[in-house]
GROMACS .gro file of N, CA and C in nm:
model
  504
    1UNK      N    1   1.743   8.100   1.729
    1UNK     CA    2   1.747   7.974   1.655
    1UNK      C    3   1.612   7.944   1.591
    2UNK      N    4   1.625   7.871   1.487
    2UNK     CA    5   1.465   7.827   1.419
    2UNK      C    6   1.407   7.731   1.495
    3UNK      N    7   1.258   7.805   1.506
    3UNK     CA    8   1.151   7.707   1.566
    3UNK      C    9   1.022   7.599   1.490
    4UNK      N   10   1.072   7.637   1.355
    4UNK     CA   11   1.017   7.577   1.277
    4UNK      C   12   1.044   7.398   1.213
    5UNK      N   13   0.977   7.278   1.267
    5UNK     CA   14   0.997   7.186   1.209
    5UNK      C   15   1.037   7.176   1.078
    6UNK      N   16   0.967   7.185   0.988
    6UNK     CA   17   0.976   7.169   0.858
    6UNK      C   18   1.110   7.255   0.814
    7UNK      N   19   1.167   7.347   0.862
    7UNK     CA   20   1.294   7.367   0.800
    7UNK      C   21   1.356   7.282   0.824
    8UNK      N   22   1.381   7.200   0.915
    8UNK     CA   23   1.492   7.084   0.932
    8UNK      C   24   1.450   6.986   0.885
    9UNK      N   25   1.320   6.918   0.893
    9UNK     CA   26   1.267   6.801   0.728
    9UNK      C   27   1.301   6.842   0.630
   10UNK      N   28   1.335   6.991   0.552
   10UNK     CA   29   1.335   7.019   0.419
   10UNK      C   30   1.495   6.996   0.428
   11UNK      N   31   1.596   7.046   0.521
   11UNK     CA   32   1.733   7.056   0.502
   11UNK      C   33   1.743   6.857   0.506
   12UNK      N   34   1.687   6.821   0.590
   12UNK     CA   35   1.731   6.643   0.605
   12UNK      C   36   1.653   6.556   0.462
   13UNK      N   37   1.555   6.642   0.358
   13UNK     CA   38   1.552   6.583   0.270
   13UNK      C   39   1.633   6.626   0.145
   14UNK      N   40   1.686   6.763   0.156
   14UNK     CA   41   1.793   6.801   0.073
   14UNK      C   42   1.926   6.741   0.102
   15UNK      N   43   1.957   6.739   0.222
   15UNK     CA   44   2.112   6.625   0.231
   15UNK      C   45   2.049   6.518   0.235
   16UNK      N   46   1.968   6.400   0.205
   16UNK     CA   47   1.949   6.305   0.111
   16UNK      C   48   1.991   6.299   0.027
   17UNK      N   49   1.920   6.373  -0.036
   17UNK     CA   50   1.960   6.368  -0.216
   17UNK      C   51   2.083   6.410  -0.285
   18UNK      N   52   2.160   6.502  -0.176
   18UNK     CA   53   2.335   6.511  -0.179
   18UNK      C   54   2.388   6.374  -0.144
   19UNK      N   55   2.301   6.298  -0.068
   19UNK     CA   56   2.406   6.176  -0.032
   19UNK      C   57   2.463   6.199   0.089
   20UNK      N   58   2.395   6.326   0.182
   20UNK     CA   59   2.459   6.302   0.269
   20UNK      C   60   2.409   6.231   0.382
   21UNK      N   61   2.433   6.154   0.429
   21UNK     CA   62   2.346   6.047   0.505
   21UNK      C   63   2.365   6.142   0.694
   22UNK      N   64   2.475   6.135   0.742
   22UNK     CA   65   2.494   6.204   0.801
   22UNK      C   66   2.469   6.330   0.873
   23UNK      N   67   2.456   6.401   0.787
   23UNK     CA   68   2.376   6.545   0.795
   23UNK      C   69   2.257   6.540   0.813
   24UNK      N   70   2.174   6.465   0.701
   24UNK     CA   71   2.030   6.384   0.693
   24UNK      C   72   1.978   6.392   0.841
   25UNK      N   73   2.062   6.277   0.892
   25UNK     CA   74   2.016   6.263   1.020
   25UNK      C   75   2.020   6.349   1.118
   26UNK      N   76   2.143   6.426   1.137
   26UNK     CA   77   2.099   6.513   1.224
   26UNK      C   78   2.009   6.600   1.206
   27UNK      N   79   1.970   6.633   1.078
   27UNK     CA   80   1.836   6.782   1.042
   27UNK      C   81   1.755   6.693   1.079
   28UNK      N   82   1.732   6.564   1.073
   28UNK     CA   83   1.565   6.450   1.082
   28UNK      C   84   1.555   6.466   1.271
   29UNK      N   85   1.693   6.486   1.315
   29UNK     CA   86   1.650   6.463   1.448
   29UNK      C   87   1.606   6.571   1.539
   30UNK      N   88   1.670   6.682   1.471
   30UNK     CA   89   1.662   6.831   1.502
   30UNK      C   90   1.516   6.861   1.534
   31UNK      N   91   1.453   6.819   1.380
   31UNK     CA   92   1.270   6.807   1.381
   31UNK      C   93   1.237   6.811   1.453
   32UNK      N   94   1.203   6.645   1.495
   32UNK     CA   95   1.183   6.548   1.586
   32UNK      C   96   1.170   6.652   1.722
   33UNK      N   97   1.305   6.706   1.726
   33UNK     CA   98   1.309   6.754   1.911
   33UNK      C   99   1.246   6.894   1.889
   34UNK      N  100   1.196   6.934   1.786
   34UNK     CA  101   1.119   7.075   1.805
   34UNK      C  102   0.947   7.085   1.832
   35UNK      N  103   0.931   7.159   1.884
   35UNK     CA  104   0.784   7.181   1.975
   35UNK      C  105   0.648   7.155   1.788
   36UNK      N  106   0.585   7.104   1.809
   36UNK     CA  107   0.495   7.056   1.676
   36UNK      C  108   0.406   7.167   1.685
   37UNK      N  109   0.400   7.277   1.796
   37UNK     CA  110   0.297   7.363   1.804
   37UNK      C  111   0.306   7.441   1.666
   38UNK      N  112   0.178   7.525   1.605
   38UNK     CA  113   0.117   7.566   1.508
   38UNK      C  114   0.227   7.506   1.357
   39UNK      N  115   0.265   7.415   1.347
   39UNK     CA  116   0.340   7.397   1.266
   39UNK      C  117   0.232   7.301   1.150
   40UNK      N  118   0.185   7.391   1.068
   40UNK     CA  119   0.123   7.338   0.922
   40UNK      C  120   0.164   7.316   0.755
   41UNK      N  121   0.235   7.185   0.759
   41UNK     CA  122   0.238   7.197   0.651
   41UNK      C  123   0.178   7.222   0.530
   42UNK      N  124   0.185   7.286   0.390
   42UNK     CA  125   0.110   7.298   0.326
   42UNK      C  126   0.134   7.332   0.209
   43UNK      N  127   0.283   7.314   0.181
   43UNK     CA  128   0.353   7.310  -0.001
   43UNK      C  129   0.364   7.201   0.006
   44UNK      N  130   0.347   7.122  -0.151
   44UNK     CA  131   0.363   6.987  -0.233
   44UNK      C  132   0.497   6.912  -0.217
   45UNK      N  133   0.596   6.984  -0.210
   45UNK     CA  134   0.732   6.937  -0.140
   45UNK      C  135   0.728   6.934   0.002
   46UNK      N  136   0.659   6.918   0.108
   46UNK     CA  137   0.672   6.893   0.214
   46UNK      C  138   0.624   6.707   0.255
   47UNK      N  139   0.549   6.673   0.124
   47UNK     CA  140   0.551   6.493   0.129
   47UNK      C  141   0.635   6.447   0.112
   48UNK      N  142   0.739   6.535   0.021
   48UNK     CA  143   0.832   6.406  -0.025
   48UNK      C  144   0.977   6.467   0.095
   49UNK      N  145   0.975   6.562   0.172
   49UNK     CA  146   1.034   6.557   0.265
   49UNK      C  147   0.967   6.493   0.427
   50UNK      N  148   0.875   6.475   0.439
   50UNK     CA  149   0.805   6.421   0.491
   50UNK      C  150   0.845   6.220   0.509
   51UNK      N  151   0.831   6.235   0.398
   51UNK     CA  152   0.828   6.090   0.347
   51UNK      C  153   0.957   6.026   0.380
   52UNK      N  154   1.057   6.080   0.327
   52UNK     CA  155   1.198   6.123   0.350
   52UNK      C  156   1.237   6.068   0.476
   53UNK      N  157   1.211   6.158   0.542
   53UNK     CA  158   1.247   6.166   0.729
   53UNK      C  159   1.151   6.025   0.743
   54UNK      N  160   1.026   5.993   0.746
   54UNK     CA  161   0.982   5.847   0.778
   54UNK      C  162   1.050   5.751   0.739
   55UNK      N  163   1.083   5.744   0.603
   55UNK     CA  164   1.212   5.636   0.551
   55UNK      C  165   1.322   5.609   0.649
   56UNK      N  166   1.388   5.747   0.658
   56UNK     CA  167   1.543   5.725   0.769
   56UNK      C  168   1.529   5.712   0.911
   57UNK      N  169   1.368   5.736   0.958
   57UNK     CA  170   1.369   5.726   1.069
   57UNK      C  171   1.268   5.672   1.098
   58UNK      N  172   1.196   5.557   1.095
   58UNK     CA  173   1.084   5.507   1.125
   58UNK      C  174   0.997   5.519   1.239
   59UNK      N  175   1.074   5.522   1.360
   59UNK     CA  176   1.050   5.580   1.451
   59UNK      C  177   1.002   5.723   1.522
   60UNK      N  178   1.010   5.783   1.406
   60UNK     CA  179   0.940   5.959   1.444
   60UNK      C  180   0.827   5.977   1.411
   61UNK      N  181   0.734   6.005   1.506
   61UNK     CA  182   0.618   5.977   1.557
   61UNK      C  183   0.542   6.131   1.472
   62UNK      N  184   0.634   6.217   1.440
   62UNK     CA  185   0.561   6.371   1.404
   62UNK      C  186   0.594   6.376   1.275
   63UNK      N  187   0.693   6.287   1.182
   63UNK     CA  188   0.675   6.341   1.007
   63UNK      C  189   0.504   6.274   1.006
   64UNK      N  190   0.502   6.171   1.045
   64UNK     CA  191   0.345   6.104   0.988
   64UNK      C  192   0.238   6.221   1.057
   65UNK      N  193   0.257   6.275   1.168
   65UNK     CA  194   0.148   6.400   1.243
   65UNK      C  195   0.164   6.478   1.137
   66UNK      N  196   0.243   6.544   1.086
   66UNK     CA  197   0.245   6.668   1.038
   66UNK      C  198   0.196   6.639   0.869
   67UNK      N  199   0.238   6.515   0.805
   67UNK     CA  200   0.193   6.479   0.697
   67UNK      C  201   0.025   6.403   0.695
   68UNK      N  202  -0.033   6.399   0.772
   68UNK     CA  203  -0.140   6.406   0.790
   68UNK      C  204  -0.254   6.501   0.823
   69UNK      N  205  -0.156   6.643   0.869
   69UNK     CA  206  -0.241   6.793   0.820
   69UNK      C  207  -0.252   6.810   0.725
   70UNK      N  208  -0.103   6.762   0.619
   70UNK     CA  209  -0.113   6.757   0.526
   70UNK      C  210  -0.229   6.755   0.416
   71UNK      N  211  -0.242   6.583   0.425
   71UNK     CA  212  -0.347   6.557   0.364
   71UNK      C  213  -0.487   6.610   0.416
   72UNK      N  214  -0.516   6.619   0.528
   72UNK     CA  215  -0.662   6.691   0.564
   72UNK      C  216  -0.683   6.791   0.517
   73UNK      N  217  -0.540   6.915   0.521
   73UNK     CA  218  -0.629   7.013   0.498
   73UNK      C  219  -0.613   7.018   0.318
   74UNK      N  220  -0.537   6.911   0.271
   74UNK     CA  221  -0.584   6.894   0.123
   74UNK      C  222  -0.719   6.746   0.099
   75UNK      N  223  -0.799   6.764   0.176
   75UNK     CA  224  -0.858   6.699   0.126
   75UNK      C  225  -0.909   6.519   0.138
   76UNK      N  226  -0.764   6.489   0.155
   76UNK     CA  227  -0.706   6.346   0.119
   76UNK      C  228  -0.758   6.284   0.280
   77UNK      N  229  -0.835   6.227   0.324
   77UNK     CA  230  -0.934   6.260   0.416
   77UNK      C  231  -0.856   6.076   0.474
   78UNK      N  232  -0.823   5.969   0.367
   78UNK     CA  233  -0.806   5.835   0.439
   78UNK      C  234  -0.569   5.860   0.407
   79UNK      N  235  -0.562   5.949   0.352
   79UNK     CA  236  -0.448   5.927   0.368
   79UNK      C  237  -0.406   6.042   0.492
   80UNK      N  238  -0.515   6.131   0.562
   80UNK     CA  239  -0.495   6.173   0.642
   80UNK      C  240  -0.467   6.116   0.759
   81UNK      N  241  -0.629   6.021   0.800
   81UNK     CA  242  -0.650   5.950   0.923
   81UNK      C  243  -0.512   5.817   0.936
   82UNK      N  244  -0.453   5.772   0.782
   82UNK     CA  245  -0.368   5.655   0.823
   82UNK      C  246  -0.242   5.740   0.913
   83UNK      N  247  -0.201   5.815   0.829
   83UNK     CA  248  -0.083   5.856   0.884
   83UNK      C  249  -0.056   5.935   1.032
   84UNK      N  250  -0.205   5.987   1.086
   84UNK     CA  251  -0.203   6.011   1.240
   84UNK      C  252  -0.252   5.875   1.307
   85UNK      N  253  -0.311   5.796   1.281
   85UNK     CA  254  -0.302   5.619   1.293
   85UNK      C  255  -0.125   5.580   1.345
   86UNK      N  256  -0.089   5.614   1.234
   86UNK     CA  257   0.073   5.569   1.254
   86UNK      C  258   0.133   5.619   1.347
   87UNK      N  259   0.109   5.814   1.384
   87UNK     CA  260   0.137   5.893   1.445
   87UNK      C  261   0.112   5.823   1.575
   88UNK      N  262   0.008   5.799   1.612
   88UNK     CA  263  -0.015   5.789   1.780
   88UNK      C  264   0.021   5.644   1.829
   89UNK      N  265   0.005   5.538   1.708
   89UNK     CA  266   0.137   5.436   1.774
   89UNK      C  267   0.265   5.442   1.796
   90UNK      N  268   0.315   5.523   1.757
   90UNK     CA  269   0.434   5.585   1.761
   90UNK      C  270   0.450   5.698   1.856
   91UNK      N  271   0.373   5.720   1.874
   91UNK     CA  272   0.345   5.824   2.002
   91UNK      C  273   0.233   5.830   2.093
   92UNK      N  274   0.164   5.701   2.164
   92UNK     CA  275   0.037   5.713   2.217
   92UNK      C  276   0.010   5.820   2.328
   93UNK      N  277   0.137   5.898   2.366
   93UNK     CA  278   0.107   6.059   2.399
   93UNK      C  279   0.120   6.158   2.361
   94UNK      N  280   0.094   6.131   2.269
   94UNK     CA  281   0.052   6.287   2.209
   94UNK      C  282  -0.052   6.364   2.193
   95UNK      N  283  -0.215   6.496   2.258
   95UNK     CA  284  -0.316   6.483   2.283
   95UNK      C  285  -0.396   6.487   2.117
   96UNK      N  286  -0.259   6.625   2.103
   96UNK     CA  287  -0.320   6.671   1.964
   96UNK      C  288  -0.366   6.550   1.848
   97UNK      N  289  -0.259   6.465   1.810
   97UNK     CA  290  -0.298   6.381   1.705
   97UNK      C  291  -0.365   6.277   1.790
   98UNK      N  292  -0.429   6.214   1.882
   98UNK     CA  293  -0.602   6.159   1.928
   98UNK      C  294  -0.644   6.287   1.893
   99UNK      N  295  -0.663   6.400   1.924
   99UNK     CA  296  -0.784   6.501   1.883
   99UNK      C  297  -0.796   6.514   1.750
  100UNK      N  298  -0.723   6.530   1.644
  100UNK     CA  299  -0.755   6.524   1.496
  100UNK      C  300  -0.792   6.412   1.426
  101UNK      N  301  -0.746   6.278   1.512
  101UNK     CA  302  -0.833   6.149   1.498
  101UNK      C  303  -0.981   6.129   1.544
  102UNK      N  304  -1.004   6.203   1.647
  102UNK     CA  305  -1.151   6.291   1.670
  102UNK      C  306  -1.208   6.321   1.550
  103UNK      N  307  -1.143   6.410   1.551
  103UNK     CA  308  -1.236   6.508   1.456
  103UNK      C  309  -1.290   6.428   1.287
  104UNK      N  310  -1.161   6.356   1.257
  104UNK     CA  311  -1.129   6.273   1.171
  104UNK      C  312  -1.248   6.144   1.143
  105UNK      N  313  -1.203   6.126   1.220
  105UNK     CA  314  -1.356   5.978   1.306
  105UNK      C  315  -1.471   6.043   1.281
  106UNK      N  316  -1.509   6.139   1.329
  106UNK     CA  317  -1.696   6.183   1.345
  106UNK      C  318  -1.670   6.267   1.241
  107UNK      N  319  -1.593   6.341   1.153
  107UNK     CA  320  -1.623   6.436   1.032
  107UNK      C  321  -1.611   6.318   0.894
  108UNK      N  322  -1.551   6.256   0.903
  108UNK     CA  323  -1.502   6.209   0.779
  108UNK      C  324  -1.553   6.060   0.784
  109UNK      N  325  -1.574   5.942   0.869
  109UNK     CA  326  -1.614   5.853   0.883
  109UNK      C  327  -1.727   5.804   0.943
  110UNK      N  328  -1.766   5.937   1.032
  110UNK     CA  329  -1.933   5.953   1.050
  110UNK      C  330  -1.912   5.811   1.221
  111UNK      N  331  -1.777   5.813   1.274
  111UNK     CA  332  -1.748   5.701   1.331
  111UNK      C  333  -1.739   5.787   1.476
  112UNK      N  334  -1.874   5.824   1.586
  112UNK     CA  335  -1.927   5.896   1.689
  112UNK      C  336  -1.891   5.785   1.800
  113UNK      N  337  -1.861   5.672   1.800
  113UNK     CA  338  -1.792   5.630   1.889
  113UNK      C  339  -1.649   5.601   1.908
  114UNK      N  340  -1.560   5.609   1.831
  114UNK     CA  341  -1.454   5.631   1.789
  114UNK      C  342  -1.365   5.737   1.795
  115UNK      N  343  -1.427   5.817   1.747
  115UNK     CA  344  -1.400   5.991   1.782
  115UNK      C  345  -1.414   6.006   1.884
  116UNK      N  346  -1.516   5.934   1.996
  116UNK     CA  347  -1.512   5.985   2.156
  116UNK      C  348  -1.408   5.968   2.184
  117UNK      N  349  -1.346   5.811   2.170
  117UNK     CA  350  -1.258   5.748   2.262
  117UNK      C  351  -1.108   5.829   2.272
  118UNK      N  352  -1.174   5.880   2.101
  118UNK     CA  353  -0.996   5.983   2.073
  118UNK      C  354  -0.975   6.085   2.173
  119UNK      N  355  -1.108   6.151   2.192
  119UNK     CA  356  -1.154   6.316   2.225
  119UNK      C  357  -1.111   6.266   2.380
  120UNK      N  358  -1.163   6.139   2.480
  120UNK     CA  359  -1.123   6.089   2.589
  120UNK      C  360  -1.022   6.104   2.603
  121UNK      N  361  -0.899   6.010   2.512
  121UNK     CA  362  -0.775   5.973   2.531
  121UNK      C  363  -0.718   6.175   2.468
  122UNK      N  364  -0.724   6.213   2.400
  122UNK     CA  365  -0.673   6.330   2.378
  122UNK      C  366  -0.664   6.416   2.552
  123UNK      N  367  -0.808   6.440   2.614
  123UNK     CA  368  -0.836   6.504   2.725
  123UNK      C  369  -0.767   6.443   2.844
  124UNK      N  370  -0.725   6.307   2.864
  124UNK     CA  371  -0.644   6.225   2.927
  124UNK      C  372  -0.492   6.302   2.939
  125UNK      N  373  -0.422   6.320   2.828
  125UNK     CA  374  -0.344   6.353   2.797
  125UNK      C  375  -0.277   6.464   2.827
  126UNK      N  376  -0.380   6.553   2.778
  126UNK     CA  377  -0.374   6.726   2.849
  126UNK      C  378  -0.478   6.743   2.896
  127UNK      N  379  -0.511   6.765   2.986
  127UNK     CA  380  -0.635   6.795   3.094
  127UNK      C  381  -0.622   6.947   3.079
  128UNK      N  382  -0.541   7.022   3.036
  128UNK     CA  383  -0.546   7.181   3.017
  128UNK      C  384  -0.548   7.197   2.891
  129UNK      N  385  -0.618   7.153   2.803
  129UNK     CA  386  -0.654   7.201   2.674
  129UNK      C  387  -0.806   7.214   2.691
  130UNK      N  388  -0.856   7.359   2.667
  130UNK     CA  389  -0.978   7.355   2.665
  130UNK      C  390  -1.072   7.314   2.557
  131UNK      N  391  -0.975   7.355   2.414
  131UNK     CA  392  -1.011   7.285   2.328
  131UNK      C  393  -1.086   7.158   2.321
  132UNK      N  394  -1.019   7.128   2.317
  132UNK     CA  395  -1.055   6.911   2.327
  132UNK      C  396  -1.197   6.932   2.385
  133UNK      N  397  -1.181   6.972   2.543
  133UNK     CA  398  -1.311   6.965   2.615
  133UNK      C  399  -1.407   7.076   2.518
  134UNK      N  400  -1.388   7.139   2.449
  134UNK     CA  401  -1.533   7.182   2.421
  134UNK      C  402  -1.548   7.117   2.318
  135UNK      N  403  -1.449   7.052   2.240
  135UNK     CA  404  -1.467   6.968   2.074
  135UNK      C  405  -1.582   6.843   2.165
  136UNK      N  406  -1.532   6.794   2.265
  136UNK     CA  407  -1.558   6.615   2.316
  136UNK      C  408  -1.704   6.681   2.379
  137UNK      N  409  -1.728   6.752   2.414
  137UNK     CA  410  -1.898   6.848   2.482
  137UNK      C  411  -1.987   6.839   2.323
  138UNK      N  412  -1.912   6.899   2.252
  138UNK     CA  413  -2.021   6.903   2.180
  138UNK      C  414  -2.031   6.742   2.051
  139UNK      N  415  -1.964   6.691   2.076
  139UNK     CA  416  -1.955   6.575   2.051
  139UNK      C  417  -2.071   6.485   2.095
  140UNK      N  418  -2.034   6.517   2.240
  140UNK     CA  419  -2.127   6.424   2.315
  140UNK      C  420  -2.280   6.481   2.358
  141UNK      N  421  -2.310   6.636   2.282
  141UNK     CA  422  -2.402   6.695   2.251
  141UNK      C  423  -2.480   6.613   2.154
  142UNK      N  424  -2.427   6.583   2.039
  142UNK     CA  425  -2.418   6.513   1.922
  142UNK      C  426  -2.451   6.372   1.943
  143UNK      N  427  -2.398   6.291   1.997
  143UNK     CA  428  -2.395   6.129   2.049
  143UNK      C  429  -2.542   6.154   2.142
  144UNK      N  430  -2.607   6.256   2.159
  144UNK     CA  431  -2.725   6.284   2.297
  144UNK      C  432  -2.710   6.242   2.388
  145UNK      N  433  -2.607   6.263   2.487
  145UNK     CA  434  -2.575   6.233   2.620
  145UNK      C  435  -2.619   6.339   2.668
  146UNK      N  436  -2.718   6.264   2.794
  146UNK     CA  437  -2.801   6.365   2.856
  146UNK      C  438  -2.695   6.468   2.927
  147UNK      N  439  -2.805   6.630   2.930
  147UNK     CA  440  -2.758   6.716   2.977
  147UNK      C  441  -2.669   6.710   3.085
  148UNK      N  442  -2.751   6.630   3.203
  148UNK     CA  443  -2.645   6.662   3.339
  148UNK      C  444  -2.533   6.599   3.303
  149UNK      N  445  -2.543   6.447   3.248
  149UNK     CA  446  -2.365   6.428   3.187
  149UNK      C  447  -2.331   6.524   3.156
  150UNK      N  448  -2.349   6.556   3.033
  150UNK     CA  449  -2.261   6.690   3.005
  150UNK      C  450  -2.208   6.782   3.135
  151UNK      N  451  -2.321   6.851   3.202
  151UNK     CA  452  -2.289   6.894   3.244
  151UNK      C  453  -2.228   6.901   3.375
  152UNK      N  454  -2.185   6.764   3.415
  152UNK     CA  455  -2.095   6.688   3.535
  152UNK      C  456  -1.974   6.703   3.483
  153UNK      N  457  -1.955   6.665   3.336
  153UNK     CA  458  -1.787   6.679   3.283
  153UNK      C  459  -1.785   6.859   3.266
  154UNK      N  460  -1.868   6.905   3.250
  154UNK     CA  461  -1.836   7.046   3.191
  154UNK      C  462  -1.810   7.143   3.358
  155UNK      N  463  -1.830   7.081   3.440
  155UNK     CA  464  -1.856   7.157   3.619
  155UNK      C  465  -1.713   7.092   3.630
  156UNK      N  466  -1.654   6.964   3.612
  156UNK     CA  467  -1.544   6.898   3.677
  156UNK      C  468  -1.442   7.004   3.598
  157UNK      N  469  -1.472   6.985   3.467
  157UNK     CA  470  -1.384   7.085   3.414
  157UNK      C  471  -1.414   7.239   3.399
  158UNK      N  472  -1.455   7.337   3.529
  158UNK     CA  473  -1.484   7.437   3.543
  158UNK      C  474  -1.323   7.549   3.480
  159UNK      N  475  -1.247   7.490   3.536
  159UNK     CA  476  -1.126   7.613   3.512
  159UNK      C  477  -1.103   7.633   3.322
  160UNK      N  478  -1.132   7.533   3.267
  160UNK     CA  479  -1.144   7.518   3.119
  160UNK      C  480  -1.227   7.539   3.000
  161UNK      N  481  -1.305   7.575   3.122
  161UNK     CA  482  -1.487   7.583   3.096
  161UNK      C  483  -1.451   7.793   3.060
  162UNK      N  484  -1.384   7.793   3.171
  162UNK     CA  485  -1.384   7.938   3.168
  162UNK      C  486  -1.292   8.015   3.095
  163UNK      N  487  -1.183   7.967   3.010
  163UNK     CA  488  -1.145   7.953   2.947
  163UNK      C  489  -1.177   7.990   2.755
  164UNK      N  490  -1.283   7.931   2.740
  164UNK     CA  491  -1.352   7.952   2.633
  164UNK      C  492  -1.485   8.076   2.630
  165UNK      N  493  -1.510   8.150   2.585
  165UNK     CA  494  -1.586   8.201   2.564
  165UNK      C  495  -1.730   8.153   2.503
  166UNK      N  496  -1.708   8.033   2.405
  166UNK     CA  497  -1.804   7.957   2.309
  166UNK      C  498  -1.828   7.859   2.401
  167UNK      N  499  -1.757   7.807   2.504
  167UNK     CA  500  -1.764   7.698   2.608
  167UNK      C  501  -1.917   7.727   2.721
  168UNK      N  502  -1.956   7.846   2.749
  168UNK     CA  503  -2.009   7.907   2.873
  168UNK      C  504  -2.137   7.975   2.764
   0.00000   0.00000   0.00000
């Protein structure tokens, strides 16, 4: 079976525009219940299916995630951060979108306390992403939090630590 989100946003914005309301919904919900892992959008028709699925379903917490890679990795840097904004009220567990609000915050808004709280609440979330912990380390490399901090969170999180190669 397909593991790909965006085929079922593209089929639920094509039965739209047939009128089929019905169908719509089930491809919008199909999405919804598929794993968001490596899934990047990145053709010009994926907004207006995007957009689409937010219309009929206001409540789905991942067209606004995924349309906010969107815009980052085109560029669009405040229509990025709104729409994972939207994302994590709509989903305040989710780790990934707090971590791209991270990144988002201290790359794009220069906003180093803000981005912590994300990189926090992201690491909250999944405590087994090593990621996060080495993004929120060197973050707080950045913010100059003394070494042994650092290196009290970087010992607590030893199994994650080891994990990374760039981490150690």
């Amino acid at each position: 079976p397909p593991t790909e989100p965006m085929l079922f946003y593209y089929l639920g914005w094509i039965r739209t525009q047939a009128g089929d309301t019905a169908g719509a919904a089930e491809a919008f919900e199909r999405a919804v219940q598929m794993a968001p892992d490596y899934c990047f959008p990145n053709e010009s028709e994926c907004v207006l299916a995007l957009q689409a699925a937010s219309a009929h379903n206001p409540a789905d917490a991942r067209a606004p995630y995924y349309l906010g890679n969107f815009w980052y990795a085109h560029r669009r840097y405040a229509e990025a951060i709104a729409c994972w904004e939207r994302a994590a009220t709509l989903d305040p567990t989710f780790p990934t979108v707090q971590r791209n609000l991270g990144v988002a915050y201290v790359n794009k808004r220069g906003d180093l306390a803000r981005g912590r709280q994300c990189y926090a609440k992201a690491l909250t979330l999944d405590p087994t992403d090593a990621r996060i912990l080495f993004e929120a380390d060197q973050l707080d490399k950045k913010m100059g939090l003394p070494p042994a901090q650092r290196l009290a969170t970087l010992t607590a999180h030893a199994g994650l630590v080891a994990q990374r190669l760039d981490a150690v």
